[in-house]
């Protein structure tokens, strides 16, 4: 029982140290444990596409290219992490993609119209974004309707609101630049700065991404809330029977998605200083795909934050790798679709194996 | 089992007048759903360290009785006495807080979660302070293993998803969980219903283990053989009413089986079946 392994990032498994005297099938047991990791399939996939593009595009391995890949991955990964937790909790969020845009729009337009310090807009945006998450979660737990329907509704409403309100306020489909307003440089430093390390450019979103993955992993594996997330996704009724606050857990998960959408929304605003109100549509499916590639079960109760991060990394590698390989970028979506199917098949197969091995 | 038989005679003799006060006693309890009376005038006692079996066919009112004991439903008639005190439970949570743990047939477990996470679900222990406040994983694992071992359950790997255990093993984990979290009264809903002979035996052993740890056990079943093996008291339900109440010494397995199976009804059925099958058999066989 000497507990040397206290790492928060790595879940319980690996070897069964505590078993007295060691079990006979130890190696087999270890292999089973490894193969049941939700992110294993994604990791294999990530290595495969990385090697593939490293071989087929000579510019792919340059530091500049790698930093671009990481940046692209982080902009997907930030939201995908929260979406993964939500999916482990057994729900969907189709509104996450446009919510990012809404968050940026609110922030920008509030600051501009009120001629306030941009931080005021950033704060108001956080409240509004969280309110949308709260609305999703509250409606879900109140009505018991499928989250697919509820968030499809908010997705469509937000899509319309983004365009309609922006046009009403600014007269065009994009916001006015807020680059010369008070607080802009500081806000840009927090949400959209970059650090040049020689040829490698480290974007601050990569740090946000890694931090969010670490926090999400900690929550999932080492807190009571994490236990509840797995439980409400795995068997809602059983969770309720033993006293788990099912409603609170689900609402909390939607708030998490909203928070991450807010982070990414502020990044988009402060890196370009204007926001196109029609953006974000379609990204919700990319977040879900990243989570599924990362081993999250569509039916809930299984998955990991690290897996979703690797799923996002695969997206980053493929989307930029195609550019560096100088292929027609239209192939990107085809690749991703195939990748998603492969990952889903692989995960299903792995889970069957894991459950059969006893 | 030797333990029980040794105590049986003196205890049964003493039980009649005052005995030790029962942990739980239902007196003439009834429950209606609208106009339909699901349960009428049912009485039973649950003593510490003994097993009260509730036997009955499908629709006899067993599940209604469970729901009343577990605090899911409120009884309409009669009295519900907990430690001799008249009580109205408002929720399963309150029942749990007062020491009544119910293990349902469909088992409140999350299949994909490891055994130790399931064991502590809803009552997870913490360690550390502030932002470092976290699940006490080492304790959770160790306690799970120890609690299972104390019940005589040998599970080498508590990290395995509970869904990969057999039905009997899962049932045992659920029982061990109830015992560990301080249940005084354990209500088991058909714990052997979906199990094979060997698995049933294993589960009954843990029922006995829970009894020997001083719990009052309510065992709901439609299998008189299983009931007779571990039961101290038998309450028979039939169409929502009490068809009999016996102590172990007062009734043989055969009598219990006969009563349970519907007695005369079964003989009648036997005659009917014999008449219809007799003429058709010879041609079918040849």
XYZ file of C-alpha atoms in Angstrom:
644
model
C 0.000 0.000 0.000
C 2.960 2.337 -0.202
C 1.308 4.930 -2.338
C 3.971 6.446 -4.496
C 1.714 6.969 -7.442
C -0.295 10.068 -6.774
C -0.449 11.489 -10.276
C -3.742 13.190 -10.971
C -3.410 12.962 -14.716
C -3.216 9.206 -14.895
C -6.354 7.370 -13.851
C -6.315 4.567 -11.332
C -5.374 1.584 -13.472
C -1.933 0.250 -14.471
C -0.592 -2.580 -12.398
C -2.466 -4.043 -9.492
C 0.187 -3.252 -6.920
C -2.072 -3.753 -4.004
C -2.938 -7.333 -4.780
C -1.121 -9.442 -2.232
C 1.489 -11.685 -3.751
C 0.744 -10.605 -7.305
C -1.778 -12.240 -9.561
C -0.835 -15.004 -11.932
C -2.115 -13.291 -15.086
C -0.352 -10.040 -14.338
C 0.954 -9.325 -17.806
C -2.407 -10.127 -19.330
C -4.081 -7.976 -16.736
C -1.772 -5.072 -17.552
C -2.496 -5.431 -21.246
C -6.215 -5.491 -20.513
C -5.933 -2.368 -18.408
C -3.999 -0.596 -21.116
C -6.403 -1.568 -23.831
C -9.358 -0.362 -21.798
C -7.969 3.173 -21.572
C -10.491 5.305 -23.433
C -7.834 7.358 -25.184
C -5.738 4.483 -26.519
C -7.407 4.356 -29.928
C -7.049 8.113 -30.351
C -3.388 7.993 -29.395
C -2.672 5.350 -32.016
C -4.592 7.436 -34.553
C -2.725 10.628 -33.648
C 0.653 8.936 -34.033
C -0.457 7.442 -37.337
C -1.592 10.727 -38.902
C 1.459 12.500 -37.502
C 3.844 9.998 -39.091
C 1.818 10.042 -42.272
C 2.055 13.801 -42.734
C 5.635 13.922 -41.522
C 6.489 11.587 -44.404
C 4.285 13.142 -47.060
C 4.906 16.854 -46.380
C 8.503 17.952 -45.914
C 7.568 21.246 -44.314
C 5.348 19.534 -41.721
C 8.098 18.926 -39.159
C 9.387 22.516 -39.139
C 8.876 24.285 -35.805
C 6.684 26.918 -37.425
C 4.375 24.285 -38.871
C 4.169 22.398 -35.612
C 3.205 25.548 -33.748
C 0.445 26.138 -36.287
C -0.792 22.581 -35.816
C -0.822 23.030 -32.053
C -2.666 26.319 -32.365
C -5.345 24.785 -34.592
C -5.686 21.886 -32.168
C -6.038 24.191 -29.195
C -8.904 26.194 -30.689
C -10.842 22.952 -31.079
C -9.527 21.346 -27.915
C -10.579 24.128 -25.543
C -14.265 23.489 -26.156
C -13.906 19.773 -26.955
C -12.677 19.098 -23.418
C -15.859 20.461 -21.875
C -17.981 18.749 -24.515
C -16.253 15.468 -23.633
C -17.156 15.851 -19.966
C -20.723 16.620 -20.963
C -20.830 13.505 -23.138
C -19.432 11.370 -20.335
C -22.324 12.801 -18.337
C -24.624 11.434 -21.023
C -25.663 14.602 -22.885
C -24.980 16.539 -26.091
C -24.526 20.204 -26.779
C -25.173 21.263 -30.355
C -25.108 24.946 -29.419
C -21.446 25.025 -28.373
C -20.150 26.118 -31.796
C -22.326 29.188 -32.230
C -22.129 29.967 -28.522
C -18.437 30.740 -29.078
C -19.431 33.363 -31.628
C -22.225 34.704 -29.420
C -19.755 35.091 -26.600
C -17.350 37.089 -28.770
C -20.182 39.221 -30.182
C -21.595 40.101 -26.773
C -18.189 41.054 -25.481
C -17.332 43.190 -28.488
C -20.661 44.921 -28.947
C -21.188 45.639 -25.263
C -17.800 47.313 -24.934
C -18.238 49.235 -28.171
C -21.782 50.431 -27.617
C -21.180 51.385 -23.989
C -17.706 52.715 -24.773
C -16.633 50.804 -21.722
C -13.333 49.193 -20.892
C -13.184 45.915 -22.854
C -12.933 43.986 -19.593
C -16.476 45.032 -18.788
C -17.574 43.462 -22.060
C -15.542 40.361 -21.264
C -17.296 40.067 -17.896
C -20.768 40.655 -19.332
C -20.020 38.110 -22.017
C -19.088 35.545 -19.372
C -22.401 36.079 -17.609
C -24.427 35.872 -20.813
C -22.594 32.753 -21.993
C -23.029 31.026 -18.652
C -26.704 31.993 -18.742
C -27.095 30.143 -22.041
C -25.409 27.088 -20.507
C -27.676 27.358 -17.496
C -30.695 27.605 -19.775
C -29.674 24.433 -21.647
C -29.069 22.508 -18.440
C -32.120 23.813 -16.648
C -34.462 23.063 -19.545
C -32.965 19.596 -19.870
C -33.397 18.665 -16.230
C -36.831 20.294 -15.998
C -38.426 18.814 -19.081
C -36.558 15.548 -19.486
C -36.477 16.157 -23.253
C -33.438 14.763 -25.082
C -30.500 17.161 -24.987
C -30.167 16.720 -28.742
C -33.502 18.490 -29.255
C -33.013 21.161 -26.629
C -29.566 22.198 -27.797
C -30.630 21.963 -31.429
C -33.204 24.563 -30.474
C -30.693 26.826 -28.752
C -28.274 26.280 -31.638
C -30.800 27.585 -34.160
C -31.921 30.414 -31.903
C -28.361 31.551 -31.258
C -27.501 31.331 -34.960
C -30.388 33.668 -35.726
C -29.690 35.943 -32.783
C -26.026 36.306 -33.675
C -26.842 37.552 -37.166
C -30.015 39.434 -36.358
C -28.763 41.322 -33.320
C -25.423 42.161 -34.883
C -27.146 43.596 -37.922
C -29.541 45.509 -35.725
C -26.775 47.010 -33.621
C -23.976 47.594 -36.112
C -25.869 47.643 -39.414
C -23.522 45.002 -40.858
C -22.823 41.329 -40.221
C -19.595 41.994 -38.353
C -18.746 44.028 -35.287
C -16.713 47.237 -35.255
C -13.062 47.014 -34.308
C -12.403 47.465 -30.619
C -8.622 47.488 -31.032
C -8.217 51.077 -29.834
C -10.348 50.739 -26.726
C -9.261 50.718 -23.093
C -8.041 47.390 -21.801
C -7.634 45.856 -25.247
C -3.864 45.197 -24.968
C -4.250 43.499 -21.604
C -7.174 41.405 -22.754
C -5.240 40.442 -25.863
C -2.329 39.372 -23.657
C -4.610 37.064 -21.701
C -6.634 35.597 -24.551
C -4.618 35.964 -27.738
C -0.925 36.544 -27.063
C 1.934 34.532 -28.414
C 5.463 33.808 -27.356
C 8.233 33.322 -29.897
C 10.657 30.600 -28.936
C 13.015 30.751 -31.884
C 11.108 29.466 -34.878
C 8.409 27.981 -32.666
C 5.524 30.246 -31.756
C 3.667 29.329 -28.609
C 0.102 30.651 -28.646
C -1.552 31.344 -25.327
C -4.541 29.240 -26.378
C -2.297 26.184 -26.166
C -1.708 27.010 -22.497
C -5.436 27.537 -21.932
C -6.079 24.226 -23.596
C -3.540 22.290 -21.531
C -4.741 23.930 -18.331
C -8.365 23.077 -19.091
C -7.454 19.471 -19.893
C -5.561 19.214 -16.610
C -8.431 20.698 -14.610
C -10.992 18.508 -16.383
C -8.913 15.402 -15.756
C -8.544 16.306 -12.105
C -12.266 16.833 -11.757
C -13.109 13.587 -13.507
C -10.747 11.320 -11.664
C -10.110 12.869 -8.313
C -13.235 14.662 -7.212
C -16.669 13.678 -6.073
C -18.123 15.646 -8.987
C -16.127 13.464 -11.376
C -17.555 10.319 -9.847
C -20.997 11.827 -10.287
C -20.332 12.729 -13.931
C -19.489 9.114 -14.757
C -22.476 7.936 -12.748
C -25.141 10.206 -14.275
C -23.908 9.250 -17.733
C -23.579 5.563 -16.950
C -26.813 4.940 -15.068
C -28.877 7.944 -14.111
C -31.393 6.032 -12.010
C -28.762 4.186 -10.036
C -26.992 7.472 -9.389
C -30.181 9.037 -8.106
C -30.909 6.013 -5.918
C -27.629 6.414 -4.043
C -28.101 10.135 -3.561
C -26.150 11.705 -6.444
C -27.560 15.139 -7.396
C -28.265 14.278 -11.017
C -29.737 17.651 -11.985
C -26.975 19.693 -10.442
C -24.330 17.573 -12.111
C -25.878 17.990 -15.555
C -26.378 21.725 -15.171
C -22.776 22.035 -14.016
C -21.610 20.250 -17.153
C -23.480 22.710 -19.379
C -21.953 25.581 -17.450
C -18.553 24.028 -18.115
C -19.209 23.964 -21.851
C -20.370 27.583 -21.693
C -17.239 28.632 -19.836
C -14.976 27.012 -22.413
C -17.000 28.554 -25.245
C -16.465 31.915 -23.566
C -12.674 31.396 -23.399
C -12.503 30.574 -27.084
C -14.900 33.388 -27.981
C -12.701 35.940 -26.219
C -9.688 34.520 -28.002
C -11.310 34.976 -31.403
C -12.355 38.510 -30.538
C -8.966 39.638 -29.272
C -6.914 38.004 -31.962
C -8.859 39.603 -34.828
C -10.494 42.566 -32.989
C -13.655 42.139 -35.095
C -16.143 39.264 -35.092
C -18.056 37.818 -38.045
C -21.519 37.036 -36.737
C -22.102 34.009 -38.981
C -19.148 32.022 -37.693
C -19.128 28.942 -35.545
C -21.860 26.972 -37.299
C -20.689 23.382 -37.731
C -18.010 23.539 -35.078
C -20.294 21.892 -32.506
C -20.043 18.682 -34.520
C -16.265 18.971 -34.652
C -16.142 19.175 -30.851
C -18.366 16.133 -30.553
C -16.280 14.280 -33.143
C -13.084 15.104 -31.261
C -14.606 13.748 -28.053
C -15.784 10.577 -29.781
C -12.426 10.020 -31.486
C -10.948 10.476 -28.028
C -12.952 7.536 -26.738
C -16.091 9.139 -25.309
C -19.124 6.933 -25.557
C -22.133 8.495 -27.297
C -24.357 6.916 -24.687
C -22.376 8.385 -21.803
C -20.561 7.012 -18.792
C -17.222 6.493 -20.449
C -14.408 8.627 -21.826
C -11.659 11.000 -20.774
C -10.576 14.611 -21.069
C -7.148 13.609 -22.327
C -8.813 11.542 -25.039
C -10.765 14.557 -26.266
C -7.515 16.541 -26.298
C -5.907 13.894 -28.486
C -9.002 13.946 -30.681
C -8.551 17.691 -31.103
C -4.879 17.150 -31.874
C -5.824 14.751 -34.679
C -8.050 17.484 -36.112
C -5.191 19.962 -35.918
C -2.719 17.594 -37.553
C -5.038 16.643 -40.405
C -6.339 20.135 -41.141
C -2.870 21.694 -41.296
C -1.092 18.610 -42.631
C -3.238 18.695 -45.742
C -2.157 22.287 -46.322
C 1.537 21.487 -45.843
C 1.224 18.475 -48.128
C -0.234 20.935 -50.676
C -3.355 18.923 -51.265
C -6.732 20.294 -52.036
C -7.996 21.318 -48.566
C -11.456 20.142 -49.545
C -10.307 16.633 -48.676
C -10.061 17.641 -45.040
C -13.657 16.844 -44.145
C -13.505 13.519 -45.952
C -10.456 12.547 -43.928
C -12.099 13.538 -40.688
C -15.265 11.637 -41.449
C -13.284 8.500 -42.188
C -11.240 9.067 -39.042
C -14.367 9.413 -36.946
C -15.825 6.172 -38.256
C -12.571 4.324 -37.711
C -12.283 5.651 -34.185
C -15.850 4.742 -33.329
C -15.387 1.217 -34.686
C -12.087 0.811 -32.884
C -13.555 2.020 -29.603
C -16.529 -0.290 -29.864
C -14.226 -3.208 -30.575
C -11.908 -2.346 -27.700
C -14.766 -2.054 -25.269
C -16.178 -5.390 -26.297
C -12.786 -6.990 -25.840
C -12.332 -5.355 -22.467
C -15.682 -6.521 -21.230
C -15.202 -10.010 -22.568
C -11.784 -10.450 -20.960
C -12.502 -11.563 -17.461
C -25.433 -22.234 9.902
C -24.442 -24.067 13.079
C -24.560 -20.714 14.757
C -28.224 -20.324 13.898
C -29.329 -23.766 14.881
C -27.576 -23.436 18.214
C -29.512 -20.271 19.004
C -32.712 -21.253 17.411
C -34.616 -22.971 20.145
C -33.970 -20.563 23.004
C -34.522 -17.528 20.837
C -37.718 -18.790 19.318
C -38.994 -19.679 22.734
C -38.206 -16.244 24.068
C -39.448 -14.360 21.017
C -43.119 -14.903 21.606
C -43.918 -12.626 24.520
C -41.421 -9.762 24.692
C -38.130 -10.851 23.006
C -35.724 -8.164 22.026
C -37.668 -5.336 20.509
C -37.870 -5.717 16.723
C -35.919 -3.193 14.669
C -38.826 -2.803 12.326
C -42.372 -3.864 12.702
C -45.288 -3.456 10.364
C -48.705 -3.803 11.935
C -51.710 -4.250 9.668
C -50.160 -2.182 6.900
C -52.132 -1.478 3.738
C -51.657 0.489 0.557
C -54.015 1.404 -2.263
C -53.345 2.863 -5.661
C -56.516 4.742 -6.387
C -59.295 2.203 -5.944
C -57.026 -0.794 -6.205
C -55.833 -2.170 -2.900
C -52.334 -3.430 -3.573
C -51.699 -4.484 -0.008
C -54.079 -5.177 2.878
C -53.410 -5.848 6.518
C -49.840 -7.093 6.357
C -47.819 -7.488 9.544
C -44.223 -8.488 9.956
C -41.309 -8.141 12.365
C -37.657 -7.710 11.563
C -35.233 -8.519 14.375
C -31.531 -7.779 14.558
C -29.512 -10.792 13.492
C -32.388 -12.599 11.885
C -33.876 -13.023 8.438
C -37.504 -12.316 7.667
C -38.553 -13.793 4.340
C -41.432 -12.395 2.344
C -42.720 -14.982 -0.089
C -45.242 -14.527 -2.788
C -46.025 -15.020 -6.435
C -45.896 -12.262 -9.031
C -48.475 -9.632 -8.190
C -48.770 -10.738 -4.584
C -47.749 -7.292 -3.367
C -44.077 -7.949 -2.660
C -42.798 -4.913 -4.495
C -45.398 -2.658 -2.879
C -44.254 -3.932 0.507
C -40.615 -3.235 -0.378
C -41.446 0.262 -1.508
C -43.191 0.963 1.779
C -40.285 -0.376 3.821
C -37.746 1.534 1.685
C -39.587 4.830 2.003
C -40.561 5.107 -1.663
C -44.281 4.865 -0.879
C -46.222 5.814 2.192
C -48.597 3.249 3.685
C -52.296 4.183 3.932
C -53.312 1.880 6.771
C -51.659 0.340 9.752
C -48.535 1.266 11.588
C -44.873 1.390 10.625
C -42.749 1.025 13.750
C -39.038 1.684 13.638
C -37.355 0.786 16.939
C -40.814 0.616 18.429
C -41.613 4.161 17.408
C -44.297 4.988 14.881
C -42.630 6.459 11.808
C -43.564 7.902 8.442
C -40.674 7.881 5.999
C -40.731 10.651 3.452
C -38.008 9.459 1.051
C -35.568 6.638 0.321
C -32.857 8.976 1.539
C -34.530 9.239 4.932
C -34.861 5.465 5.082
C -31.167 5.213 4.335
C -30.338 7.739 7.027
C -32.328 5.703 9.529
C -30.399 2.587 8.613
C -32.683 0.908 6.105
C -30.758 -0.065 2.984
C -32.528 -1.595 0.021
C -30.827 -3.621 -2.677
C -33.145 -3.639 -5.663
C -33.390 -6.366 -8.202
C -31.975 -4.187 -10.961
C -29.159 -3.140 -8.591
C -28.187 0.465 -8.280
C -24.793 0.162 -9.915
C -23.164 1.960 -12.833
C -21.849 -0.871 -15.035
C -18.895 0.930 -16.633
C -17.511 2.295 -13.372
C -14.927 0.383 -11.342
C -16.116 -1.581 -8.327
C -14.546 0.836 -5.839
C -16.149 3.899 -7.434
C -19.509 2.172 -7.367
C -19.000 1.122 -3.780
C -18.631 4.717 -2.617
C -20.939 6.401 -5.125
C -22.895 9.131 -3.393
C -20.811 8.882 -0.193
C -17.281 9.541 -1.415
C -14.644 10.269 1.229
C -12.319 13.256 0.815
C -8.798 14.112 1.738
C -6.752 17.312 1.491
C -7.823 20.926 1.772
C -8.857 23.807 -0.451
C -8.094 23.296 -4.121
C -6.294 20.061 -3.287
C -9.416 18.591 -1.756
C -9.787 15.331 -3.574
C -11.193 11.844 -3.433
C -9.342 9.676 -1.001
C -8.690 7.080 -3.662
C -6.290 4.932 -1.650
C -8.767 4.669 1.213
C -11.646 4.011 -1.162
C -9.827 1.137 -2.823
C -8.598 -0.333 0.435
C -11.926 0.018 2.212
C -13.766 -1.581 -0.682
C -11.436 -4.530 -0.649
C -11.661 -4.854 3.130
C -15.422 -4.510 3.276
C -15.768 -7.182 0.624
C -13.279 -9.427 2.407
C -15.140 -9.039 5.678
C -18.221 -10.379 3.972
C -16.117 -13.214 2.645
C -16.144 -11.914 -0.915
C -12.855 -12.491 -2.667
C -12.499 -9.968 -5.457
C -8.877 -9.617 -6.532
C -9.396 -6.527 -8.634
C -11.605 -3.679 -7.422
C -10.604 -1.597 -10.484
C -12.596 -3.783 -12.786
C -15.814 -2.241 -14.151
C -18.643 -3.617 -12.041
C -20.516 -4.541 -15.216
C -17.972 -7.280 -15.863
C -18.841 -9.079 -12.628
C -21.404 -11.859 -12.587
C -24.898 -11.160 -11.314
C -24.179 -12.933 -8.038
C -20.961 -11.007 -7.481
C -22.703 -7.711 -8.140
C -25.440 -8.652 -5.700
C -22.767 -9.417 -3.102
C -21.025 -6.096 -3.666
C -24.349 -4.314 -3.202
C -24.928 -6.194 0.060
C -21.417 -5.434 1.286
C -21.970 -1.775 0.444
C -25.147 -1.643 2.513
C -23.431 -3.346 5.438
C -20.433 -1.055 5.223
C -22.501 2.121 5.252
C -24.053 1.174 8.544
C -27.350 -0.330 7.499
C -29.235 -1.969 10.375
C -31.976 -3.299 8.181
C -31.156 -4.778 4.802
C -33.974 -5.233 2.311
C -33.147 -7.585 -0.539
C -35.477 -7.687 -3.516
C -35.328 -11.102 -5.182
C -31.553 -11.380 -4.855
C -31.491 -14.875 -6.335
C -34.125 -14.456 -9.025
C -31.868 -14.255 -12.064
C -29.122 -16.518 -10.754
C -28.121 -20.115 -11.248
C -28.023 -22.651 -8.420
C -24.396 -22.112 -7.491
C -24.587 -18.311 -7.677
C -27.738 -18.344 -5.572
C -25.901 -20.342 -2.932
C -23.143 -17.752 -2.872
C -25.611 -14.907 -2.447
C -27.452 -16.732 0.342
C -24.140 -17.177 2.120
C -23.690 -13.399 2.123
C -27.233 -12.936 3.318
C -26.294 -15.164 6.240
C -23.063 -13.198 6.698
C -25.032 -9.951 6.906
C -27.352 -11.554 9.442
C -24.403 -12.747 11.509
C -23.103 -9.181 11.591
C -26.271 -8.306 13.420
C -28.372 -6.867 10.625
C -32.066 -7.432 10.340
C -32.616 -8.820 6.861
C -35.808 -8.719 4.825
C -35.492 -11.226 2.022
C -38.089 -10.961 -0.710
C -38.283 -14.041 -2.876
C -40.577 -16.427 -4.666
C -38.296 -19.364 -4.037
C -39.286 -21.253 -0.862
C -36.126 -23.382 -1.016
C -33.912 -20.336 -0.758
C -36.125 -18.789 1.889
C -36.132 -21.874 4.055
C -32.341 -22.112 3.989
C -31.723 -18.743 5.626
C -35.068 -17.530 6.932
C -36.107 -17.241 10.558
C -39.574 -15.923 9.875
C -41.734 -16.373 6.820
C -44.490 -14.089 5.681
C -46.557 -15.320 2.758
C -48.346 -12.860 0.549
C -51.155 -13.700 -1.800
C -53.025 -11.141 -3.882
C -52.089 -8.343 -1.564
C -53.028 -10.023 1.688
C -51.111 -12.051 4.198
C -51.670 -15.746 3.559
C -49.558 -16.932 6.454
C -46.856 -16.061 8.941
C -44.578 -18.679 10.400
C -41.422 -19.166 12.387
C -38.745 -21.466 11.139
C -39.470 -24.146 13.716
C -43.172 -24.150 12.895
C -43.048 -24.998 9.240
C -41.229 -27.543 7.127
C -39.817 -26.832 3.694
C -42.479 -29.050 2.142
C -45.269 -27.215 3.874
C -43.772 -23.886 2.908
C -43.365 -24.953 -0.696
C -46.879 -26.274 -0.770
C -48.352 -23.111 0.676
C -46.221 -20.922 -1.507
C -47.056 -22.769 -4.687
C -50.716 -22.213 -4.057
C -51.395 -25.611 -2.478
C -54.720 -26.823 -3.824
C -54.470 -24.626 -6.885
C -51.356 -26.436 -7.981
C -52.958 -29.855 -7.558
C -55.877 -28.661 -9.625
C -53.470 -27.434 -12.297
C -51.702 -30.780 -12.212
C -54.953 -32.558 -12.976
C -55.750 -30.219 -15.827
C -52.341 -30.605 -17.406
C -52.369 -34.359 -17.019
C -55.711 -34.602 -18.816
C -54.663 -32.542 -21.791
C -51.238 -34.057 -22.315
C -52.032 -37.726 -21.767
C -53.781 -38.531 -25.061
C -51.445 -36.553 -27.299
C -48.182 -37.916 -25.999
C -47.970 -41.411 -27.513
C -48.229 -40.336 -31.173
C -45.808 -37.459 -30.591
C -43.159 -39.755 -29.144
C -43.360 -42.461 -31.746
